[in-house]
mmCIF file with all atom_site columns, C-alpha atoms in Angstrom:
data_model
loop_
_atom_site.group_PDB
_atom_site.id
_atom_site.type_symbol
_atom_site.label_atom_id
_atom_site.label_alt_id
_atom_site.label_comp_id
_atom_site.label_asym_id
_atom_site.label_entity_id
_atom_site.label_seq_id
_atom_site.pdbx_PDB_ins_code
_atom_site.Cartn_x
_atom_site.Cartn_y
_atom_site.Cartn_z
_atom_site.occupancy
_atom_site.B_iso_or_equiv
_atom_site.pdbx_formal_charge
_atom_site.auth_seq_id
_atom_site.auth_comp_id
_atom_site.auth_asym_id
_atom_site.auth_atom_id
_atom_site.pdbx_PDB_model_num
ATOM 1   C CA . MET P 1 1   ? -171.619 71.492 193.381 1.00 58.00 ? 1   MET P CA 1
ATOM 2   C CA . ARG P 1 2   ? -168.414 72.098 191.449 1.00 69.00 ? 2   ARG P CA 1
ATOM 3   C CA . LYS P 1 3   ? -168.354 72.317 187.854 1.00 83.00 ? 3   LYS P CA 1
ATOM 4   C CA . LEU P 1 4   ? -167.475 69.346 186.067 1.00 85.00 ? 4   LEU P CA 1
ATOM 5   C CA . SER P 1 5   ? -165.643 68.701 182.834 1.00 86.00 ? 5   SER P CA 1
ATOM 6   C CA . THR P 1 6   ? -168.020 68.453 179.734 1.00 87.00 ? 6   THR P CA 1
ATOM 7   C CA . ILE P 1 7   ? -167.391 64.877 179.455 1.00 88.00 ? 7   ILE P CA 1
ATOM 8   C CA . ALA P 1 8   ? -167.677 64.233 183.135 1.00 88.00 ? 8   ALA P CA 1
ATOM 9   C CA . GLN P 1 9   ? -170.918 65.824 183.090 1.00 90.00 ? 9   GLN P CA 1
ATOM 10  C CA . ALA P 1 10  ? -172.178 63.795 180.227 1.00 88.00 ? 10  ALA P CA 1
ATOM 11  C CA . LEU P 1 11  ? -171.126 60.413 181.838 1.00 88.00 ? 11  LEU P CA 1
ATOM 12  C CA . ALA P 1 12  ? -172.818 61.815 184.947 1.00 89.00 ? 12  ALA P CA 1
ATOM 13  C CA . ASP P 1 13  ? -175.992 62.287 183.410 1.00 89.00 ? 13  ASP P CA 1
ATOM 14  C CA . GLU P 1 14  ? -176.036 59.121 181.710 1.00 85.00 ? 14  GLU P CA 1
ATOM 15  C CA . ILE P 1 15  ? -175.243 57.380 185.221 1.00 89.00 ? 15  ILE P CA 1
ATOM 16  C CA . ALA P 1 16  ? -178.213 59.294 186.896 1.00 88.00 ? 16  ALA P CA 1
ATOM 17  C CA . ALA P 1 17  ? -180.683 58.777 184.119 1.00 84.00 ? 17  ALA P CA 1
ATOM 18  C CA . GLN P 1 18  ? -180.550 54.781 184.108 1.00 83.00 ? 18  GLN P CA 1
ATOM 19  C CA . ASP P 1 19  ? -182.907 52.834 185.813 1.00 79.00 ? 19  ASP P CA 1
ATOM 20  C CA . TRP P 1 20  ? -180.201 50.475 187.714 1.00 81.00 ? 20  TRP P CA 1
ATOM 21  C CA . SER P 1 21  ? -183.160 48.749 189.498 1.00 81.00 ? 21  SER P CA 1
ATOM 22  C CA . ASP P 1 22  ? -182.996 45.354 187.141 1.00 77.00 ? 22  ASP P CA 1
ATOM 23  C CA . ALA P 1 23  ? -179.456 45.784 186.190 1.00 75.00 ? 23  ALA P CA 1
ATOM 24  C CA . HIS P 1 24  ? -178.607 42.393 187.641 1.00 74.00 ? 24  HIS P CA 1
ATOM 25  C CA . SER P 1 25  ? -181.183 40.559 185.028 1.00 72.00 ? 25  SER P CA 1
ATOM 26  C CA . ARG P 1 26  ? -180.821 42.559 181.789 1.00 70.00 ? 26  ARG P CA 1
ATOM 27  C CA . ALA P 1 27  ? -178.080 43.562 179.473 1.00 70.00 ? 27  ALA P CA 1
ATOM 28  C CA . ASP P 1 28  ? -179.592 45.984 177.041 1.00 66.00 ? 28  ASP P CA 1
ATOM 29  C CA . GLY P 1 29  ? -177.513 49.109 177.717 1.00 66.00 ? 29  GLY P CA 1
ATOM 30  C CA . ALA P 1 30  ? -178.276 52.850 177.477 1.00 62.00 ? 30  ALA P CA 1
ATOM 31  C CA . ARG P 1 31  ? -181.737 52.409 175.670 1.00 64.00 ? 31  ARG P CA 1
ATOM 32  C CA . HIS P 1 32  ? -183.410 50.815 178.458 1.00 66.00 ? 32  HIS P CA 1
ATOM 33  C CA . ASN P 1 33  ? -186.815 51.924 179.061 1.00 69.00 ? 33  ASN P CA 1
ATOM 34  C CA . ARG P 1 34  ? -188.681 50.024 181.583 1.00 69.00 ? 34  ARG P CA 1
ATOM 35  C CA . GLU P 1 35  ? -192.314 51.092 179.978 1.00 72.00 ? 35  GLU P CA 1
ATOM 36  C CA . LEU P 1 36  ? -191.347 49.156 176.796 1.00 70.00 ? 36  LEU P CA 1
ATOM 37  C CA . ASP P 1 37  ? -190.059 45.636 178.686 1.00 67.00 ? 37  ASP P CA 1
ATOM 38  C CA . ARG P 1 38  ? -192.079 42.578 177.069 1.00 66.00 ? 38  ARG P CA 1
ATOM 39  C CA . THR P 1 39  ? -191.336 40.727 180.386 1.00 65.00 ? 39  THR P CA 1
ATOM 40  C CA . GLN P 1 40  ? -191.044 41.902 183.867 1.00 70.00 ? 40  GLN P CA 1
ATOM 41  C CA . ALA P 1 41  ? -187.459 41.076 185.508 1.00 70.00 ? 41  ALA P CA 1
ATOM 42  C CA . ALA P 1 42  ? -187.017 40.826 189.005 1.00 77.00 ? 42  ALA P CA 1
ATOM 43  C CA . GLN P 1 43  ? -186.333 44.153 190.433 1.00 83.00 ? 43  GLN P CA 1
ATOM 44  C CA . LEU P 1 44  ? -183.594 45.009 193.091 1.00 86.00 ? 44  LEU P CA 1
ATOM 45  C CA . ALA P 1 45  ? -184.563 46.885 196.333 1.00 88.00 ? 45  ALA P CA 1
ATOM 46  C CA . PRO P 1 46  ? -183.987 50.489 196.063 1.00 88.00 ? 46  PRO P CA 1
ATOM 47  C CA . ASP P 1 47  ? -180.659 50.285 198.280 1.00 89.00 ? 47  ASP P CA 1
ATOM 48  C CA . GLU P 1 48  ? -179.481 47.363 195.992 1.00 89.00 ? 48  GLU P CA 1
ATOM 49  C CA . ALA P 1 49  ? -179.932 49.610 192.693 1.00 87.00 ? 49  ALA P CA 1
ATOM 50  C CA . ASP P 1 50  ? -178.159 52.465 194.441 1.00 90.00 ? 50  ASP P CA 1
ATOM 51  C CA . THR P 1 51  ? -175.307 50.018 195.100 1.00 90.00 ? 51  THR P CA 1
ATOM 52  C CA . VAL P 1 52  ? -175.167 48.953 191.290 1.00 89.00 ? 52  VAL P CA 1
ATOM 53  C CA . ARG P 1 53  ? -175.255 52.971 190.623 1.00 91.00 ? 53  ARG P CA 1
ATOM 54  C CA . VAL P 1 54  ? -172.374 53.876 192.869 1.00 92.00 ? 54  VAL P CA 1
ATOM 55  C CA . ASN P 1 55  ? -170.274 51.041 191.629 1.00 90.00 ? 55  ASN P CA 1
ATOM 56  C CA . VAL P 1 56  ? -170.729 52.041 188.198 1.00 91.00 ? 56  VAL P CA 1
ATOM 57  C CA . MET P 1 57  ? -170.188 55.693 189.241 1.00 92.00 ? 57  MET P CA 1
ATOM 58  C CA . TRP P 1 58  ? -167.095 54.480 191.015 1.00 90.00 ? 58  TRP P CA 1
ATOM 59  C CA . VAL P 1 59  ? -165.743 52.457 187.950 1.00 89.00 ? 59  VAL P CA 1
ATOM 60  C CA . VAL P 1 60  ? -166.327 55.701 185.271 1.00 91.00 ? 60  VAL P CA 1
ATOM 61  C CA . ALA P 1 61  ? -164.657 57.982 187.876 1.00 90.00 ? 61  ALA P CA 1
ATOM 62  C CA . GLN P 1 62  ? -161.601 55.966 188.152 1.00 85.00 ? 62  GLN P CA 1
ATOM 63  C CA . ALA P 1 63  ? -160.889 56.304 184.315 1.00 84.00 ? 63  ALA P CA 1
ATOM 64  C CA . LEU P 1 64  ? -161.825 59.899 184.698 1.00 86.00 ? 64  LEU P CA 1
ATOM 65  C CA . SER P 1 65  ? -159.605 60.633 187.794 1.00 81.00 ? 65  SER P CA 1
ATOM 66  C CA . ASP P 1 66  ? -156.958 58.806 185.797 1.00 73.00 ? 66  ASP P CA 1
ATOM 67  C CA . HIS P 1 67  ? -156.708 61.311 183.125 1.00 74.00 ? 67  HIS P CA 1
ATOM 68  C CA . ASP P 1 68  ? -158.094 64.696 184.894 1.00 75.00 ? 68  ASP P CA 1
ATOM 69  C CA . PRO P 1 69  ? -155.884 66.090 187.601 1.00 69.00 ? 69  PRO P CA 1
ATOM 70  C CA . ASN P 1 70  ? -158.846 68.287 188.283 1.00 76.00 ? 70  ASN P CA 1
ATOM 71  C CA . PHE P 1 71  ? -161.394 65.514 188.623 1.00 82.00 ? 71  PHE P CA 1
ATOM 72  C CA . ASP P 1 72  ? -163.542 66.099 191.926 1.00 86.00 ? 72  ASP P CA 1
ATOM 73  C CA . VAL P 1 73  ? -165.034 62.498 192.707 1.00 88.00 ? 73  VAL P CA 1
ATOM 74  C CA . HIS P 1 74  ? -167.595 63.968 195.124 1.00 90.00 ? 74  HIS P CA 1
ATOM 75  C CA . ALA P 1 75  ? -169.302 66.564 192.633 1.00 92.00 ? 75  ALA P CA 1
ATOM 76  C CA . PHE P 1 76  ? -169.082 63.570 190.107 1.00 93.00 ? 76  PHE P CA 1
ATOM 77  C CA . ALA P 1 77  ? -171.071 61.261 192.555 1.00 94.00 ? 77  ALA P CA 1
ATOM 78  C CA . GLU P 1 78  ? -173.548 63.680 193.246 1.00 95.00 ? 78  GLU P CA 1
ATOM 79  C CA . ALA P 1 79  ? -174.078 64.713 189.601 1.00 94.00 ? 79  ALA P CA 1
ATOM 80  C CA . ALA P 1 80  ? -174.345 60.946 188.982 1.00 94.00 ? 80  ALA P CA 1
ATOM 81  C CA . GLY P 1 81  ? -177.191 60.445 191.189 1.00 94.00 ? 81  GLY P CA 1
ATOM 82  C CA . VAL P 1 82  ? -175.306 58.563 194.016 1.00 94.00 ? 82  VAL P CA 1
ATOM 83  C CA . SER P 1 83  ? -177.605 58.348 197.154 1.00 93.00 ? 83  SER P CA 1
ATOM 84  C CA . PRO P 1 84  ? -176.562 60.614 199.919 1.00 94.00 ? 84  PRO P CA 1
ATOM 85  C CA . ASP P 1 85  ? -176.297 57.564 202.149 1.00 91.00 ? 85  ASP P CA 1
ATOM 86  C CA . TYR P 1 86  ? -172.950 56.950 200.358 1.00 88.00 ? 86  TYR P CA 1
ATOM 87  C CA . ARG P 1 87  ? -171.803 60.503 199.542 1.00 90.00 ? 87  ARG P CA 1
ATOM 88  C CA . LEU P 1 88  ? -172.144 62.204 203.107 1.00 88.00 ? 88  LEU P CA 1
ATOM 89  C CA . ARG P 1 89  ? -171.696 61.686 206.734 1.00 80.00 ? 89  ARG P CA 1
ATOM 90  C CA . ASN P 1 90  ? -174.632 62.363 209.373 1.00 87.00 ? 90  ASN P CA 1
ATOM 91  C CA . ASP P 1 91  ? -173.514 65.831 209.765 1.00 87.00 ? 91  ASP P CA 1
ATOM 92  C CA . GLY P 1 92  ? -173.711 66.554 205.896 1.00 87.00 ? 92  GLY P CA 1
ATOM 93  C CA . SER P 1 93  ? -170.256 66.766 205.197 1.00 83.00 ? 93  SER P CA 1
ATOM 94  C CA . PRO P 1 94  ? -168.429 64.818 202.359 1.00 83.00 ? 94  PRO P CA 1
ATOM 95  C CA . SER P 1 95  ? -167.717 61.067 203.166 1.00 79.00 ? 95  SER P CA 1
ATOM 96  C CA . GLY P 1 96  ? -164.204 59.693 202.845 1.00 77.00 ? 96  GLY P CA 1
ATOM 97  C CA . ALA P 1 97  ? -166.069 56.861 201.253 1.00 80.00 ? 97  ALA P CA 1
ATOM 98  C CA . MET P 1 98  ? -166.156 58.239 197.445 1.00 83.00 ? 98  MET P CA 1
ATOM 99  C CA . ALA P 1 99  ? -162.720 58.898 197.394 1.00 78.00 ? 99  ALA P CA 1
ATOM 100 C CA . ALA P 1 100 ? -161.958 55.373 198.926 1.00 76.00 ? 100 ALA P CA 1
ATOM 101 C CA . GLY P 1 101 ? -163.890 53.556 196.139 1.00 80.00 ? 101 GLY P CA 1
ATOM 102 C CA . ILE P 1 102 ? -161.226 54.908 193.337 1.00 78.00 ? 102 ILE P CA 1
ATOM 103 C CA . ARG P 1 103 ? -157.584 53.692 193.278 1.00 69.00 ? 103 ARG P CA 1
ATOM 104 C CA . LEU P 1 104 ? -155.034 56.014 194.364 1.00 61.00 ? 104 LEU P CA 1
ATOM 105 C CA . GLY P 1 105 ? -151.827 56.690 192.481 1.00 61.00 ? 105 GLY P CA 1
ATOM 106 C CA . THR P 1 106 ? -149.644 53.810 192.202 1.00 64.00 ? 106 THR P CA 1
ATOM 107 C CA . GLY P 1 107 ? -146.817 55.870 192.152 1.00 68.00 ? 107 GLY P CA 1
ATOM 108 C CA . GLU P 1 108 ? -145.874 54.609 188.664 1.00 77.00 ? 108 GLU P CA 1
ATOM 109 C CA . THR P 1 109 ? -143.904 56.938 186.343 1.00 84.00 ? 109 THR P CA 1
ATOM 110 C CA . TYR P 1 110 ? -144.208 57.498 182.777 1.00 87.00 ? 110 TYR P CA 1
ATOM 111 C CA . THR P 1 111 ? -141.892 58.493 179.864 1.00 91.00 ? 111 THR P CA 1
ATOM 112 C CA . PRO P 1 112 ? -142.637 60.651 176.927 1.00 94.00 ? 112 PRO P CA 1
ATOM 113 C CA . LYS P 1 113 ? -142.450 57.441 174.651 1.00 92.00 ? 113 LYS P CA 1
ATOM 114 C CA . GLN P 1 114 ? -145.058 55.667 176.559 1.00 89.00 ? 114 GLN P CA 1
ATOM 115 C CA . LEU P 1 115 ? -147.504 58.573 176.596 1.00 89.00 ? 115 LEU P CA 1
ATOM 116 C CA . ALA P 1 116 ? -146.718 59.317 172.638 1.00 89.00 ? 116 ALA P CA 1
ATOM 117 C CA . ARG P 1 117 ? -148.042 55.687 172.167 1.00 86.00 ? 117 ARG P CA 1
ATOM 118 C CA . LEU P 1 118 ? -151.145 55.888 174.218 1.00 82.00 ? 118 LEU P CA 1
ATOM 119 C CA . LEU P 1 119 ? -151.870 59.004 172.300 1.00 83.00 ? 119 LEU P CA 1
ATOM 120 C CA . GLY P 1 120 ? -151.457 57.245 168.763 1.00 84.00 ? 120 GLY P CA 1
ATOM 121 C CA . TYR P 1 121 ? -147.983 58.565 167.966 1.00 86.00 ? 121 TYR P CA 1
ATOM 122 C CA . THR P 1 122 ? -146.461 55.187 166.954 1.00 82.00 ? 122 THR P CA 1
ATOM 123 C CA . GLU P 1 123 ? -144.488 56.241 164.112 1.00 84.00 ? 123 GLU P CA 1
ATOM 124 C CA . GLU P 1 124 ? -142.654 59.137 164.972 1.00 83.00 ? 124 GLU P CA 1
ATOM 125 C CA . SER P 1 125 ? -138.890 59.314 163.727 1.00 88.00 ? 125 SER P CA 1
ATOM 126 C CA . ARG P 1 126 ? -137.788 60.305 167.372 1.00 90.00 ? 126 ARG P CA 1
ATOM 127 C CA . PRO P 1 127 ? -140.461 58.587 169.597 1.00 89.00 ? 127 PRO P CA 1
ATOM 128 C CA . GLY P 1 128 ? -142.171 60.819 172.106 1.00 92.00 ? 128 GLY P CA 1
ATOM 129 C CA . LYS P 1 129 ? -141.151 63.778 170.714 1.00 94.00 ? 129 LYS P CA 1
ATOM 130 C CA . VAL P 1 130 ? -144.659 65.418 170.619 1.00 94.00 ? 130 VAL P CA 1
ATOM 131 C CA . VAL P 1 131 ? -144.609 64.836 174.191 1.00 94.00 ? 131 VAL P CA 1
ATOM 132 C CA . ARG P 1 132 ? -141.404 66.131 174.859 1.00 95.00 ? 132 ARG P CA 1
ATOM 133 C CA . ASP P 1 133 ? -142.360 69.370 172.739 1.00 95.00 ? 133 ASP P CA 1
ATOM 134 C CA . TYR P 1 134 ? -145.259 69.774 174.751 1.00 95.00 ? 134 TYR P CA 1
ATOM 135 C CA . LEU P 1 135 ? -143.414 69.230 178.150 1.00 96.00 ? 135 LEU P CA 1
ATOM 136 C CA . ARG P 1 136 ? -140.492 71.648 177.137 1.00 95.00 ? 136 ARG P CA 1
ATOM 137 C CA . ALA P 1 137 ? -143.228 74.719 176.116 1.00 95.00 ? 137 ALA P CA 1
ATOM 138 C CA . LYS P 1 138 ? -144.729 74.018 179.570 1.00 94.00 ? 138 LYS P CA 1
ATOM 139 C CA . ASN P 1 139 ? -141.246 73.931 181.663 1.00 92.00 ? 139 ASN P CA 1
ATOM 140 C CA . PRO P 1 140 ? -138.945 76.487 179.543 1.00 92.00 ? 140 PRO P CA 1
ATOM 141 C CA . LYS P 1 141 ? -136.738 76.797 182.585 1.00 92.00 ? 141 LYS P CA 1
ATOM 142 C CA . ARG P 1 142 ? -136.078 72.931 182.801 1.00 90.00 ? 142 ARG P CA 1
ATOM 143 C CA . THR P 1 143 ? -132.386 71.776 182.383 1.00 89.00 ? 143 THR P CA 1
ATOM 144 C CA . LYS P 1 144 ? -131.708 70.341 178.822 1.00 86.00 ? 144 LYS P CA 1
ATOM 145 C CA . TYR P 1 145 ? -130.605 66.954 178.050 1.00 87.00 ? 145 TYR P CA 1
ATOM 146 C CA . GLN P 1 146 ? -132.271 65.615 181.212 1.00 90.00 ? 146 GLN P CA 1
ATOM 147 C CA . PRO P 1 147 ? -134.523 62.483 180.767 1.00 91.00 ? 147 PRO P CA 1
ATOM 148 C CA . TRP P 1 148 ? -138.043 63.026 181.387 1.00 92.00 ? 148 TRP P CA 1
ATOM 149 C CA . VAL P 1 149 ? -139.433 60.807 184.519 1.00 91.00 ? 149 VAL P CA 1
ATOM 150 C CA . LEU P 1 150 ? -143.173 61.852 184.512 1.00 90.00 ? 150 LEU P CA 1
ATOM 151 C CA . THR P 1 151 ? -145.640 61.230 187.601 1.00 85.00 ? 151 THR P CA 1
ATOM 152 C CA . GLU P 1 152 ? -149.115 60.223 187.436 1.00 79.00 ? 152 GLU P CA 1
ATOM 153 C CA . ALA P 1 153 ? -150.636 63.890 187.717 1.00 80.00 ? 153 ALA P CA 1
ATOM 154 C CA . GLN P 1 154 ? -147.951 65.028 184.995 1.00 87.00 ? 154 GLN P CA 1
ATOM 155 C CA . ALA P 1 155 ? -148.847 62.095 182.597 1.00 85.00 ? 155 ALA P CA 1
ATOM 156 C CA . ALA P 1 156 ? -152.384 62.756 182.925 1.00 82.00 ? 156 ALA P CA 1
ATOM 157 C CA . ASP P 1 157 ? -151.623 66.694 182.222 1.00 85.00 ? 157 ASP P CA 1
ATOM 158 C CA . VAL P 1 158 ? -149.818 65.591 178.992 1.00 89.00 ? 158 VAL P CA 1
ATOM 159 C CA . LEU P 1 159 ? -152.956 62.982 178.136 1.00 85.00 ? 159 LEU P CA 1
ATOM 160 C CA . ALA P 1 160 ? -155.304 65.950 178.681 1.00 83.00 ? 160 ALA P CA 1
ATOM 161 C CA . ASN P 1 161 ? -153.618 68.378 176.760 1.00 87.00 ? 161 ASN P CA 1
ATOM 162 C CA . VAL P 1 162 ? -151.588 66.756 173.996 1.00 89.00 ? 162 VAL P CA 1
ATOM 163 C CA . PRO P 1 163 ? -154.151 65.744 170.989 1.00 87.00 ? 163 PRO P CA 1
ATOM 164 C CA . MET P 1 164 ? -154.757 62.423 169.840 1.00 81.00 ? 164 MET P CA 1
ATOM 165 C CA . LYS P 1 165 ? -153.293 61.474 166.602 1.00 79.00 ? 165 LYS P CA 1
ATOM 166 C CA . ARG P 1 166 ? -155.887 60.998 164.002 1.00 68.00 ? 166 ARG P CA 1
#
């Protein structure tokens, strides 16, 4: 299995550790422990619980992939305990289903000002300057005075590397 980022591994571990068999009838969060239940809710069949787990994995994977250009949905699904029935083809190779469960890039573009706002830089005298400074340091040979129009991958890199304002 490929190495995941620290946050991706922590999220995958949490997904894998949960008992999803009664997720349709309870809302008690990560504290759930079936041994402490006072009432026995109806349980999902194992394949139904696997469906809940894969859907939770896809939702979390979407958020991770939107912000991490190196995110590996296959490694994340495996670490999250998603059943091989979803993850693998009959020959054991990775299934295309994992990538199909998350939205691909929309082709949307971003400006430094938009990204700075997402990072909490809302009161800069020159909006987006913190992002432009990062981009200039990363691209020192770029032609000066040209507007920055960033792809999703470039925006994800900025969001991963420019610190949030505290």
